[in-house]
Short mmCIF file of C-alpha atoms in Angstrom, two decimals:
data_model
loop_
_atom_site.label_atom_id
_atom_site.label_comp_id
_atom_site.label_asym_id
_atom_site.label_seq_id
_atom_site.Cartn_x
_atom_site.Cartn_y
_atom_site.Cartn_z
CA MET A 1389 42.46 115.16 -23.43
CA PHE A 1390 43.26 112.62 -20.69
CA ASP A 1391 42.68 112.17 -16.96
CA SER A 1392 44.59 114.43 -14.57
CA GLU A 1393 45.49 111.50 -12.28
CA ARG A 1394 48.75 109.70 -12.99
CA VAL A 1395 49.30 105.96 -12.62
CA ILE A 1396 52.30 103.64 -12.86
CA VAL A 1397 52.58 100.94 -15.50
CA VAL A 1398 55.09 98.09 -15.33
CA PRO A 1399 55.96 95.16 -17.65
CA VAL A 1400 54.99 91.55 -16.88
CA PHE A 1401 55.14 88.37 -18.94
CA GLY A 1402 52.64 87.71 -21.69
CA LYS A 1403 52.01 86.56 -25.25
CA TYR A 1404 51.52 89.28 -27.85
CA TYR A 1405 49.03 89.10 -30.73
CA SER A 1406 48.99 91.75 -33.47
CA ALA A 1407 45.70 93.25 -34.68
CA LYS A 1408 46.62 92.17 -38.24
CA ASP A 1409 46.32 88.53 -37.15
CA VAL A 1410 42.78 88.88 -35.71
CA TYR A 1411 40.06 87.77 -38.14
CA GLN A 1412 36.28 87.59 -38.29
CA PRO A 1413 34.47 85.11 -36.07
CA THR A 1414 33.11 81.88 -37.47
CA PRO A 1415 29.41 82.38 -38.28
CA ALA A 1416 27.30 80.83 -35.55
CA SER A 1417 25.35 78.85 -38.15
CA GLN A 1418 28.52 76.92 -39.00
CA LEU A 1419 29.21 75.74 -35.45
CA LYS A 1420 28.57 72.23 -34.29
CA PRO A 1421 26.42 71.67 -31.18
CA HIS A 1422 29.40 70.97 -28.92
CA GLU A 1423 31.09 74.19 -30.11
CA ILE A 1424 27.98 76.22 -29.28
CA GLN A 1425 27.83 74.52 -25.90
CA LYS A 1426 31.41 75.58 -25.18
CA ILE A 1427 30.50 79.22 -25.85
CA LEU A 1428 27.42 78.87 -23.67
CA GLU A 1429 29.58 77.66 -20.78
CA MET A 1430 31.55 80.93 -20.93
CA THR A 1431 28.38 82.94 -20.27
CA PHE A 1432 27.21 80.95 -17.25
CA PRO A 1433 29.08 80.15 -14.02
CA LEU A 1434 30.29 76.56 -13.88
CA SER A 1435 29.77 74.58 -10.70
CA PRO A 1436 32.67 74.94 -8.24
CA ALA A 1437 35.23 72.20 -7.89
CA SER A 1438 34.39 69.52 -5.34
CA ASN A 1439 36.45 71.18 -2.63
CA ALA A 1440 35.24 74.76 -3.34
CA THR A 1441 32.12 76.76 -2.43
CA GLU A 1442 32.36 79.54 -4.98
CA THR A 1443 33.29 80.09 -8.63
CA ALA A 1444 34.61 82.98 -10.72
CA ILE A 1445 32.81 84.31 -13.80
CA ILE A 1446 34.04 86.45 -16.67
CA SER A 1447 32.40 89.02 -18.93
CA ALA A 1448 30.88 87.14 -21.85
CA PHE A 1449 28.05 87.43 -24.33
CA CYS A 1450 26.57 84.53 -26.22
CA ALA A 1451 28.16 84.84 -29.66
CA THR A 1452 31.13 83.47 -31.54
CA TYR A 1453 34.46 85.24 -31.10
CA PRO A 1454 37.14 86.38 -33.55
CA THR A 1455 39.79 83.93 -34.68
CA VAL A 1456 43.55 84.44 -34.38
CA SER A 1457 45.59 83.14 -37.30
CA VAL A 1458 49.10 83.03 -35.85
CA SER A 1459 50.75 81.22 -32.99
CA THR A 1460 52.96 83.44 -30.86
CA PRO A 1461 56.26 82.60 -29.23
CA GLY A 1462 56.36 81.82 -25.53
CA PHE A 1463 55.83 84.37 -22.82
CA VAL A 1464 57.98 87.48 -23.11
CA LEU A 1465 58.40 90.45 -20.81
CA GLY A 1466 56.32 93.33 -22.12
CA ALA A 1467 52.64 93.06 -21.19
CA PRO A 1468 51.62 96.29 -19.38
CA LEU A 1469 50.02 96.15 -15.92
CA LYS A 1470 49.25 98.95 -13.46
CA SER A 1471 51.30 98.57 -10.27
CA ASN A 1472 53.92 100.43 -8.29
CA ALA A 1473 56.47 97.66 -9.04
CA SER A 1474 56.88 94.49 -11.08
CA PRO A 1475 58.41 91.35 -9.57
CA TYR A 1476 59.90 90.61 -12.99
CA SER A 1477 61.59 93.90 -13.91
CA GLU A 1478 62.81 97.19 -12.48
CA ILE A 1479 61.32 99.12 -15.41
CA LYS A 1480 58.59 101.53 -14.33
CA ALA A 1481 56.60 104.08 -16.35
CA ASP A 1482 55.16 106.52 -13.80
CA TYR A 1483 53.71 108.96 -16.32
CA ALA A 1484 50.63 107.12 -17.61
CA TRP A 1485 47.15 108.58 -17.16
CA ARG A 1486 44.33 106.84 -15.39
CA SER A 1487 41.39 105.72 -17.55
CA GLY A 1488 38.48 104.54 -15.44
CA SER A 1489 39.51 102.01 -12.80
CA ARG A 1490 40.98 99.20 -14.87
CA SER A 1491 42.71 100.94 -17.77
CA ALA A 1492 45.30 103.59 -18.58
CA VAL A 1493 46.69 105.72 -21.39
CA ILE A 1494 50.45 105.90 -21.82
CA SER A 1495 52.56 108.08 -24.10
CA CYS A 1496 54.96 106.14 -26.35
CA LYS A 1497 57.43 106.68 -29.17
CA GLU A 1498 59.01 104.53 -31.85
CA LYS A 1499 61.83 102.40 -30.49
CA ASP A 1500 65.26 102.87 -32.03
CA SER A 1501 66.35 99.72 -33.85
CA SER A 1502 69.64 99.72 -31.93
CA ASP A 1503 67.88 99.95 -28.56
CA LYS A 1504 67.77 96.44 -27.12
CA ALA A 1505 67.20 97.37 -23.48
CA SER A 1506 64.01 99.42 -23.38
CA TRP A 1507 60.52 97.99 -23.05
CA THR A 1508 58.57 97.13 -26.21
CA ILE A 1509 54.94 97.65 -25.24
CA CYS A 1510 53.51 96.87 -28.69
CA THR A 1511 54.31 96.49 -32.39
CA LEU A 1512 52.42 98.54 -34.94
CA PRO A 1513 50.49 96.20 -37.26
CA GLU A 1514 50.87 98.36 -40.37
CA ASN A 1515 54.68 98.57 -40.42
CA GLY A 1516 56.09 96.33 -37.66
CA LYS A 1517 57.65 99.25 -35.77
CA GLU A 1518 57.98 98.81 -32.03
CA LEU A 1519 56.70 101.38 -29.52
CA THR A 1520 58.26 102.02 -26.13
CA PRO A 1521 56.86 104.12 -23.26
CA ALA A 1522 58.30 107.64 -23.22
CA LYS A 1523 57.37 110.81 -21.32
CA ASP A 1524 57.75 112.87 -24.49
CA GLY A 1525 56.07 110.32 -26.75
CA GLN A 1526 53.43 111.47 -29.20
CA ASN A 1527 51.74 108.09 -29.68
CA PHE A 1528 49.03 107.77 -27.02
CA ILE A 1529 48.29 104.12 -26.29
CA ARG A 1530 45.15 102.93 -24.52
CA ILE A 1531 45.85 99.84 -22.42
CA LYS A 1532 42.44 98.46 -21.52
CA GLY A 1533 42.18 95.91 -18.72
CA CYS A 1534 45.56 96.39 -17.04
CA GLY A 1535 44.62 95.94 -13.37
CA ASN A 1536 42.83 97.93 -10.65
CA TRP A 1537 45.89 99.54 -9.07
CA LEU A 1538 45.50 103.30 -8.56
CA THR A 1539 47.58 105.87 -6.73
CA GLY A 1540 44.89 106.19 -4.08
CA ARG A 1541 44.20 102.45 -4.00
CA GLN A 1542 47.57 100.77 -3.96
CA LEU A 1543 46.50 97.16 -4.23
CA ALA A 1544 49.05 94.42 -3.83
CA PHE A 1545 50.44 93.06 -7.10
CA PRO A 1546 48.84 92.17 -9.52
CA GLY A 1547 45.92 94.47 -8.60
CA ILE A 1548 43.22 92.04 -9.69
CA ILE A 1549 40.20 91.83 -7.38
CA PHE A 1550 36.90 90.02 -7.03
CA LYS A 1551 33.42 91.46 -6.82
CA ASP A 1552 30.46 89.43 -5.53
CA GLU A 1553 27.97 88.89 -8.35
CA GLU A 1554 24.26 88.23 -8.11
CA SER A 1555 23.43 84.99 -9.87
CA THR A 1556 20.66 82.49 -10.34
CA ALA A 1557 23.17 79.78 -9.48
CA LYS A 1558 22.85 78.03 -6.11
CA PHE A 1559 26.51 78.68 -5.27
CA LYS A 1560 28.41 81.91 -4.70
CA THR A 1561 29.72 83.58 -7.86
CA ARG A 1562 32.36 86.27 -8.02
CA GLN A 1563 33.43 88.39 -10.98
CA ILE A 1564 37.07 89.16 -11.69
CA ARG A 1565 37.65 92.92 -11.88
CA GLY A 1566 40.54 94.75 -13.49
CA VAL A 1567 41.32 92.86 -16.67
CA SER A 1568 40.00 91.92 -20.09
CA TYR A 1569 39.81 88.36 -21.38
CA PRO A 1570 40.93 86.86 -24.69
CA ASN A 1571 37.33 86.59 -25.93
CA THR A 1572 36.46 90.24 -25.24
CA ALA A 1573 39.95 91.53 -26.15
CA PHE A 1574 39.97 90.01 -29.63
CA THR A 1575 36.34 91.13 -30.04
CA GLU A 1576 37.33 94.74 -29.30
CA ILE A 1577 40.18 94.59 -31.83
CA TYR A 1578 38.04 93.08 -34.59
CA ALA A 1579 34.84 95.06 -34.02
CA THR A 1580 36.69 98.38 -33.67
CA SER A 1581 38.48 97.75 -36.96
CA GLN A 1582 35.23 96.95 -38.77
CA ILE A 1583 33.34 99.93 -37.34
CA ASN A 1584 36.28 102.25 -38.07
CA THR A 1585 35.97 101.24 -41.72
CA THR A 1586 32.36 102.43 -41.71
CA LEU A 1587 33.33 105.66 -39.95
CA SER A 1588 35.94 106.30 -42.64
CA LYS A 1589 33.21 106.21 -45.31
CA LEU A 1590 31.80 109.30 -43.60
CA ASP A 1591 35.29 110.85 -43.27
CA LEU A 1592 35.00 110.53 -39.49
CA HIS A 1593 37.96 110.32 -37.12
CA PRO A 1594 38.06 107.18 -34.95
CA ALA A 1595 38.39 107.19 -31.17
CA ASN A 1596 40.76 104.20 -31.14
CA ILE A 1597 42.89 102.36 -33.69
CA PRO A 1598 43.51 98.67 -32.85
CA ILE A 1599 47.13 97.58 -32.37
CA GLY A 1600 47.10 94.25 -30.55
CA VAL A 1601 46.42 92.14 -27.48
CA TRP A 1602 48.64 90.84 -24.72
CA VAL A 1603 47.45 87.63 -23.04
CA TYR A 1604 49.00 87.67 -19.59
CA GLY A 1605 51.23 84.82 -18.49
CA PRO A 1606 51.18 83.41 -14.95
CA LEU A 1607 51.07 86.29 -12.46
CA GLU A 1608 52.45 86.15 -8.94
CA ASN A 1609 49.58 86.11 -6.39
CA ASP A 1610 46.92 85.85 -9.13
CA PRO A 1611 43.60 85.26 -7.31
CA ALA A 1612 42.20 83.27 -10.26
CA PRO A 1613 45.17 81.64 -12.00
CA LEU A 1614 43.10 79.20 -14.05
CA ILE A 1615 41.34 81.98 -15.99
CA GLU A 1616 43.22 83.59 -18.89
CA LYS A 1617 43.45 87.37 -18.69
CA ALA A 1618 44.31 89.89 -21.36
CA VAL A 1619 44.97 93.57 -21.98
CA ILE A 1620 43.88 95.42 -25.14
CA ILE A 1621 46.34 97.75 -26.91
CA MET A 1622 45.02 100.59 -29.11
CA GLU A 1623 46.17 104.00 -30.24
CA THR A 1624 43.73 106.50 -28.76
CA PHE A 1625 42.76 110.10 -29.39
CA GLY A 1626 41.19 111.08 -26.09
CA ASP A 1627 39.53 109.93 -22.90
CA LYS A 1628 37.14 112.73 -21.99
CA ARG A 1629 33.63 111.26 -22.13
CA PHE A 1630 30.60 112.93 -23.63
CA GLU A 1631 28.22 112.58 -20.66
CA THR A 1632 30.64 112.92 -17.73
CA HIS A 1633 32.96 115.60 -19.04
CA LEU A 1634 31.20 117.60 -21.75
CA LEU A 1635 27.42 117.38 -21.50
CA SER A 1636 27.22 117.84 -17.73
CA SER A 1637 29.61 120.78 -17.90
CA LEU A 1638 27.78 122.46 -20.77
CA GLU A 1639 24.66 122.49 -18.62
CA ILE A 1640 26.63 124.08 -15.77
CA LEU A 1641 28.06 126.56 -18.26
CA ALA A 1642 24.60 127.49 -19.52
CA ASP A 1643 23.49 128.20 -15.95
CA GLN A 1644 26.60 130.29 -15.24
CA LEU A 1645 26.70 132.33 -18.43
CA ILE A 1646 23.03 132.99 -19.27
CA SER A 1647 21.63 135.82 -17.18
CA ASP A 1648 18.15 135.58 -15.69
CA SER A 1649 16.92 138.36 -17.99
CA SER A 1650 18.37 136.66 -21.08
CA ALA A 1651 16.83 133.36 -20.04
CA SER A 1652 13.44 135.05 -19.77
CA LEU A 1653 13.76 136.50 -23.29
CA VAL A 1654 14.80 133.13 -24.74
CA ILE A 1655 11.88 131.27 -23.14
CA GLN A 1656 9.41 133.91 -24.38
CA ALA A 1657 10.76 133.37 -27.91
CA VAL A 1658 10.69 129.59 -27.51
CA ARG A 1659 7.01 129.69 -26.56
CA LYS A 1660 6.34 131.25 -29.99
CA ALA A 1661 8.32 128.44 -31.66
CA PHE A 1662 6.27 125.77 -29.90
CA GLY A 1663 2.95 127.53 -30.58
CA SER A 1664 0.11 125.68 -28.86
CA LYS A 1665 2.45 122.93 -27.66
CA THR A 1666 3.97 122.94 -24.17
CA ILE A 1667 7.62 123.87 -24.04
CA PRO A 1668 10.11 121.30 -22.69
CA SER A 1669 10.44 121.17 -18.90
CA ILE A 1670 11.04 118.73 -16.06
CA SER A 1671 7.34 117.82 -16.28
CA ASN A 1672 7.40 117.64 -20.10
CA MET A 1673 10.64 115.83 -20.85
CA GLY A 1674 11.50 114.79 -24.38
CA ALA A 1675 12.05 111.17 -23.36
CA ASP A 1676 8.50 110.90 -22.01
CA ARG A 1677 7.13 112.15 -25.32
CA ALA A 1678 9.52 110.09 -27.48
CA TYR A 1679 8.59 107.00 -25.46
CA GLN A 1680 5.33 107.00 -27.44
CA LEU A 1681 7.21 106.36 -30.69
CA PRO A 1682 6.71 102.88 -32.22
CA LYS A 1683 10.07 101.38 -31.25
CA SER A 1684 9.52 98.24 -33.31
CA LYS A 1685 9.81 100.32 -36.50
CA VAL A 1686 13.56 100.66 -35.89
CA VAL A 1687 14.12 96.92 -36.40
CA PRO A 1688 13.18 96.57 -40.10
CA TYR A 1689 14.73 99.96 -40.86
CA ALA A 1690 18.11 99.15 -39.32
CA ALA A 1691 18.11 95.63 -40.79
CA ALA A 1692 17.40 97.03 -44.27
CA HIS A 1693 20.32 99.47 -43.98
CA ILE A 1694 23.05 97.03 -42.97
CA GLY A 1695 25.98 97.89 -45.19
CA SER A 1696 24.33 101.16 -46.28
CA LEU A 1697 24.59 104.73 -44.98
CA ALA A 1698 21.82 106.01 -47.24
CA GLY A 1699 19.33 108.46 -45.79
CA ASP A 1700 15.70 107.33 -45.51
CA LYS A 1701 12.81 108.06 -43.18
CA ILE A 1702 12.12 105.62 -40.39
CA GLN A 1703 8.47 104.75 -40.92
CA GLY A 1704 6.52 105.75 -37.82
CA ILE A 1705 9.45 107.79 -36.44
CA SER A 1706 9.52 110.52 -39.06
CA HIS A 1707 9.93 114.13 -38.04
CA ASP A 1708 6.26 114.74 -38.73
CA VAL A 1709 5.53 112.24 -35.95
CA LEU A 1710 8.02 113.95 -33.63
CA ILE A 1711 6.23 117.25 -34.22
CA GLU A 1712 2.93 115.60 -33.29
CA LEU A 1713 4.56 114.50 -30.03
CA GLY A 1714 5.51 118.04 -29.10
CA PHE A 1715 8.97 118.41 -30.63
CA THR A 1716 9.84 121.47 -32.71
CA PRO A 1717 12.43 121.72 -35.52
CA THR A 1718 15.72 123.24 -34.41
CA GLN A 1719 15.57 125.78 -37.22
CA THR A 1720 12.19 127.06 -35.97
CA ILE A 1721 13.63 127.50 -32.47
CA LEU A 1722 16.69 129.32 -33.84
CA GLN A 1723 14.55 131.61 -35.98
CA GLU A 1724 12.56 132.79 -32.96
CA ILE A 1725 15.73 133.28 -30.89
CA ASN A 1726 17.35 135.24 -33.75
CA ASN A 1727 14.25 137.50 -33.88
CA ILE A 1728 14.42 138.54 -30.22
CA SER A 1729 14.11 142.33 -30.03
CA PRO A 1730 16.08 144.53 -29.80
CA LYS A 1731 18.76 141.85 -30.37
CA GLU A 1732 19.52 138.21 -29.62
CA PRO A 1733 20.92 137.71 -26.10
CA THR A 1734 24.58 136.78 -25.78
CA ILE A 1735 26.86 134.99 -23.34
CA ASP A 1736 30.46 135.83 -22.51
CA VAL A 1737 32.79 132.88 -23.19
CA HIS A 1738 36.29 133.77 -21.99
CA GLY A 1739 35.89 137.37 -23.08
CA THR A 1740 34.19 136.58 -26.39
CA GLU A 1741 30.60 137.72 -26.83
CA THR A 1742 28.72 134.71 -28.19
CA GLN A 1743 25.12 134.53 -29.31
CA ILE A 1744 22.93 132.04 -27.46
CA SER A 1745 22.01 130.50 -30.82
CA ALA A 1746 25.59 129.17 -31.03
CA LEU A 1747 24.95 127.19 -27.83
CA VAL A 1748 21.77 125.77 -29.40
CA LYS A 1749 23.74 124.80 -32.51
CA LEU A 1750 26.37 123.08 -30.35
CA PHE A 1751 23.72 120.89 -28.72
CA ALA A 1752 22.18 120.24 -32.13
CA ARG A 1753 25.55 119.09 -33.45
CA LEU A 1754 26.09 116.79 -30.46
CA GLY A 1755 22.72 115.13 -30.97
CA PHE A 1756 23.37 114.66 -34.70
CA GLU A 1757 26.79 113.13 -34.05
CA CYS A 1758 25.35 110.66 -31.52
CA GLY A 1759 22.75 109.46 -34.03
CA ARG A 1760 25.37 109.25 -36.78
CA ALA A 1761 27.73 107.25 -34.58
CA LEU A 1762 25.08 104.70 -33.63
CA ARG A 1763 23.92 104.35 -37.23
CA SER A 1764 27.56 103.72 -38.22
CA VAL A 1765 27.74 100.84 -35.75
CA HIS A 1766 24.44 99.27 -36.82
CA SER A 1767 25.18 99.67 -40.53
CA THR A 1768 28.57 97.97 -40.31
CA ALA A 1769 28.14 94.69 -42.20
CA PRO A 1770 26.87 92.14 -41.31
CA GLY A 1771 24.99 94.29 -38.76
CA PHE A 1772 26.65 95.08 -35.41
CA LEU A 1773 25.32 95.91 -31.98
CA TRP A 1774 27.40 98.23 -29.82
CA GLY A 1775 26.97 95.64 -27.09
CA THR A 1776 23.44 94.83 -25.92
CA TYR A 1777 22.47 91.46 -24.52
CA GLN A 1778 20.76 89.82 -21.57
CA ASP A 1779 23.24 88.32 -19.15
CA PHE A 1780 22.63 84.61 -18.66
CA VAL A 1781 24.07 84.90 -15.14
CA ASN A 1782 21.55 87.27 -13.57
CA TYR A 1783 19.30 88.19 -16.52
CA GLN A 1784 20.47 91.80 -16.37
CA CYS A 1785 20.31 93.73 -19.65
CA HIS A 1786 23.66 95.20 -20.68
CA CYS A 1787 23.70 98.08 -23.16
CA ASN A 1788 26.93 99.73 -24.32
CA ALA A 1789 25.11 102.27 -26.51
CA HIS A 1790 25.27 105.16 -24.08
CA ALA A 1791 26.65 108.69 -23.98
CA ASN A 1792 29.82 107.85 -22.06
CA ASN A 1793 30.94 105.51 -24.84
CA LEU A 1794 31.64 108.54 -27.00
CA ILE A 1795 34.85 110.46 -26.43
CA VAL A 1796 35.40 114.16 -27.01
CA LEU A 1797 38.10 114.47 -29.66
CA PRO A 1798 41.08 116.83 -29.17
CA LEU A 1799 40.33 120.45 -29.97
CA ASP A 1800 42.67 120.52 -32.97
CA ILE A 1801 40.85 117.57 -34.55
CA ILE A 1802 37.48 119.19 -33.79
CA SER A 1803 38.66 122.35 -35.51
CA GLU A 1804 40.03 120.56 -38.57
CA ASN A 1805 37.34 117.89 -39.03
CA LYS A 1806 34.25 119.69 -37.67
CA GLN A 1807 33.68 116.53 -35.62
CA ILE A 1808 33.32 116.58 -31.82
CA LEU A 1809 32.58 112.99 -30.76
CA SER A 1810 33.76 109.52 -31.72
CA PRO A 1811 32.49 106.10 -30.51
CA LEU A 1812 34.48 103.48 -28.62
CA ASP A 1813 34.21 100.47 -26.28
CA PHE A 1814 33.37 97.59 -28.59
CA ASP A 1815 34.56 94.68 -26.46
CA MET A 1816 30.94 93.48 -26.23
CA ALA A 1817 30.02 94.22 -29.86
CA PHE A 1818 28.77 91.32 -31.96
CA SER A 1819 27.05 90.83 -35.28
CA SER A 1820 23.96 89.12 -36.64
CA GLU A 1821 26.16 86.34 -38.07
CA THR A 1822 27.66 85.45 -34.71
CA SER A 1823 24.78 85.66 -32.22
CA ILE A 1824 23.43 82.57 -30.46
CA ASN A 1825 20.02 82.12 -28.83
CA PHE A 1826 20.90 80.47 -25.52
CA TRP A 1827 17.25 80.27 -24.43
CA GLU A 1828 16.57 77.51 -26.95
CA THR A 1829 17.32 73.89 -26.08
CA PRO A 1830 19.77 73.18 -27.57
CA PRO A 1831 21.09 76.72 -28.23
CA VAL A 1832 21.01 77.76 -31.90
CA ALA A 1833 22.35 80.52 -34.15
CA ASP A 1834 19.88 83.40 -34.17
CA PRO A 1835 20.50 86.73 -35.99
CA THR A 1836 17.38 88.25 -34.40
CA PHE A 1837 19.33 88.57 -31.15
CA VAL A 1838 21.08 91.43 -32.94
CA THR A 1839 18.36 92.86 -35.15
CA ASP A 1840 15.74 92.92 -32.38
CA ASN A 1841 18.13 94.86 -30.16
CA PHE A 1842 18.74 97.64 -32.69
CA ARG A 1843 15.68 99.35 -31.19
CA VAL A 1844 17.00 98.94 -27.63
CA GLU A 1845 20.22 100.73 -28.52
CA VAL A 1846 18.46 103.51 -30.44
CA PHE A 1847 16.15 104.32 -27.55
CA GLU A 1848 18.70 103.83 -24.77
CA MET A 1849 21.00 106.38 -26.39
CA MET A 1850 18.01 108.67 -26.91
CA ASN A 1851 17.18 108.38 -23.20
CA ASP A 1852 20.71 109.47 -22.33
CA LEU A 1853 20.42 112.54 -24.54
CA SER A 1854 17.03 113.40 -23.05
CA GLY A 1855 18.54 113.63 -19.58
CA ILE A 1856 16.16 111.08 -18.14
CA HIS A 1857 18.93 109.24 -16.28
CA VAL A 1858 20.17 112.40 -14.54
CA SER A 1859 16.78 113.92 -13.76
CA GLY A 1860 16.09 111.75 -10.74
CA ASP A 1861 12.65 110.83 -12.09
CA TRP A 1862 13.59 107.56 -13.78
CA MET A 1863 15.14 104.25 -12.82
CA LYS A 1864 18.92 104.74 -13.03
CA ILE A 1865 20.40 102.16 -15.36
CA LYS A 1866 23.46 104.20 -16.25
CA ASP A 1867 26.45 105.02 -14.10
CA VAL A 1868 25.81 108.77 -14.18
CA GLN A 1869 25.12 111.13 -11.33
CA GLN A 1870 21.89 113.05 -10.83
CA ARG A 1871 22.78 116.72 -11.04
CA PRO A 1872 20.93 119.76 -9.69
CA LEU A 1873 19.04 122.01 -12.08
CA PRO A 1874 19.46 125.79 -12.09
CA GLU A 1875 17.41 127.61 -9.47
CA ASN A 1876 15.92 129.91 -12.10
CA GLU A 1877 12.94 128.20 -13.79
CA ASP A 1878 13.61 129.78 -17.21
CA LYS A 1879 17.17 128.46 -17.10
CA GLN A 1880 15.85 125.03 -16.14
CA ASN A 1881 13.60 125.07 -19.17
CA ILE A 1882 16.49 126.12 -21.40
CA ILE A 1883 18.33 122.97 -20.26
CA TRP A 1884 15.35 120.81 -21.23
CA LEU A 1885 15.02 122.74 -24.50
CA LEU A 1886 18.63 121.94 -25.37
CA ARG A 1887 17.96 118.28 -24.57
CA ASP A 1888 14.93 118.39 -26.89
CA VAL A 1889 17.12 119.84 -29.63
CA MET A 1890 19.54 116.92 -29.22
CA ILE A 1891 16.72 114.38 -29.60
CA TRP A 1892 15.45 116.07 -32.78
CA GLU A 1893 18.92 116.12 -34.32
CA TYR A 1894 19.74 112.61 -33.02
CA PHE A 1895 17.04 111.07 -35.19
CA ILE A 1896 18.33 113.10 -38.16
CA GLY A 1897 21.82 111.69 -37.51
CA TYR A 1898 20.54 108.12 -37.34
CA SER A 1899 18.29 108.34 -40.42
CA ASN A 1900 20.60 110.56 -42.49
CA PRO A 1901 24.20 110.04 -41.32
CA THR A 1902 25.76 111.78 -44.33
CA GLY A 1903 23.79 114.93 -43.54
CA GLY A 1904 23.09 115.50 -47.23
CA PRO A 1905 19.88 115.82 -49.23
CA THR A 1906 17.68 112.71 -49.37
CA GLU A 1907 14.79 111.56 -51.55
CA ASP A 1908 12.66 111.27 -48.42
CA ALA A 1909 13.28 114.94 -47.62
CA ILE A 1910 14.65 114.22 -44.15
CA PRO A 1911 15.38 117.55 -42.45
CA ALA A 1912 19.01 118.55 -42.85
CA PRO A 1913 21.12 118.68 -39.68
CA THR A 1914 21.58 122.07 -38.08
CA LEU A 1915 25.16 123.01 -38.92
CA PRO A 1916 27.20 125.73 -37.24
CA SER A 1917 28.63 128.23 -39.70
CA ASP A 1918 32.39 128.46 -40.21
CA ALA A 1919 32.32 131.67 -38.19
CA GLU A 1920 30.57 129.90 -35.28
CA TRP A 1921 32.95 126.95 -34.99
CA PRO A 1922 35.66 128.92 -33.10
CA MET A 1923 33.01 129.98 -30.55
CA ILE A 1924 31.75 126.41 -30.26
CA ILE A 1925 35.29 125.11 -29.71
CA GLU A 1926 35.80 127.77 -27.03
CA MET A 1927 32.61 126.60 -25.26
CA ILE A 1928 33.82 122.98 -25.41
CA LYS A 1929 37.21 124.00 -24.02
CA HIS A 1930 35.57 125.97 -21.19
CA ALA A 1931 33.19 123.10 -20.36
CA LEU A 1932 35.99 120.51 -20.25
CA SER A 1933 37.92 122.72 -17.83
CA LEU A 1934 35.00 122.47 -15.40
CA SER A 1935 35.13 118.66 -15.38
CA ASP A 1936 38.89 118.14 -15.39
CA HIS A 1937 38.73 116.56 -11.92
CA LEU A 1938 36.26 113.86 -13.00
CA HIS A 1939 37.42 110.38 -14.02
CA SER A 1940 36.28 108.59 -17.14
#
């Protein structure tokens, strides 16, 4: 569920803001020119002071930010920061889990009303109850942006570091690493809340539930004391990531559990399913074929479905078009595998004989859930991006719509909800009402900065599912490792087949997120039967055990 590496969290001074007091951003169209200019200055490094040669920059996108409706009291001791000791308190919670480099997850419990001494790490917005860190706590709290201190990298307090940043500026720019900022912290709280509302319409379990934000007070030895820093507080339901922990391990599992003879039988059957078309392989990857799809067709489709989860075909990206590009319906593939004589090959998952078709259905489900998750983000009114924009600092394109921004839910939730993945990381999410075109002079409100990027997010996520970023044959724009393919060629082709299945089901998930019947006769998602879900959960459990040593 969480990382195996432990970290220490200590309290420092800060101002606390509850999620219930964070409200929607002011529409960009209502801003005055000087207000837009102020936002623009956040996205571009300011010239250094007269006696300095370098400047610090923060993570920022060119859009308006949520508003906070309440003023907090002064600084109080309670803001969490990773470190082996706090100069302000002897309290130390040494049982948190690492989450990436700059975050952590800590177990908490409700604080007894008579307890005046223990640390209040947050207050629940729905009932005002205080939570305190506890080894036996059952509330798991994600603290995002709480310093770079790790057990193996014991940085001096406060564990905030600089990284040199490429920039078009004529002076040296450095980015602060290890924390969030008020603009991105309040964005994460607001956007997560809005997107969770859309997920709930599909009866989907969220990855995170917003609780609040701490804005750090002055920190001893802060390398950039003039820049406000923050830490995001959310209840969380897992930290194992789809790409790093599950998808990579399922491919390893397929190689380990499918025998060479079974692989040969499966590929022979698959050739029948594809008919005259070439089966998927390293030289016939799904992403290369899907690249021919008319990407621009996503823009009017997604824009027309803001606020709606209705199922409709995407004109130009229908499943008839996918078939023309060499894809084959999952049900056709399964039918040929089921018809293998004398019987369908099986794999042994922890002593349970499991048909290979269950593995195909697992990949189908994962693809469907990815498409459904992205559609949920885009359809959240007034039209959200997961977080895609061109950085004004170095013109780099950032895209948060990728496979590692989906967590694998706990096995008990998977079993109860029949849901495996849930989306997170919305600190760079913004809507069509808030986006600003900073290329214009002067900058102006421009909703097309969101709507035009719907297509970028759809195809970037599709590229992740296709395996193009781990194949070694494509420019790496994601922080994922190239991994070796099985030595057996039939097993290699099974891996690419499973990736193809995910792409097919991904477009079903995006165009038909409810999974029900539609007037446009979109193919229904491939659903595991009730009898297959225990086997699927066992495969997920086995796969996650192979990646337990990897960090999120």
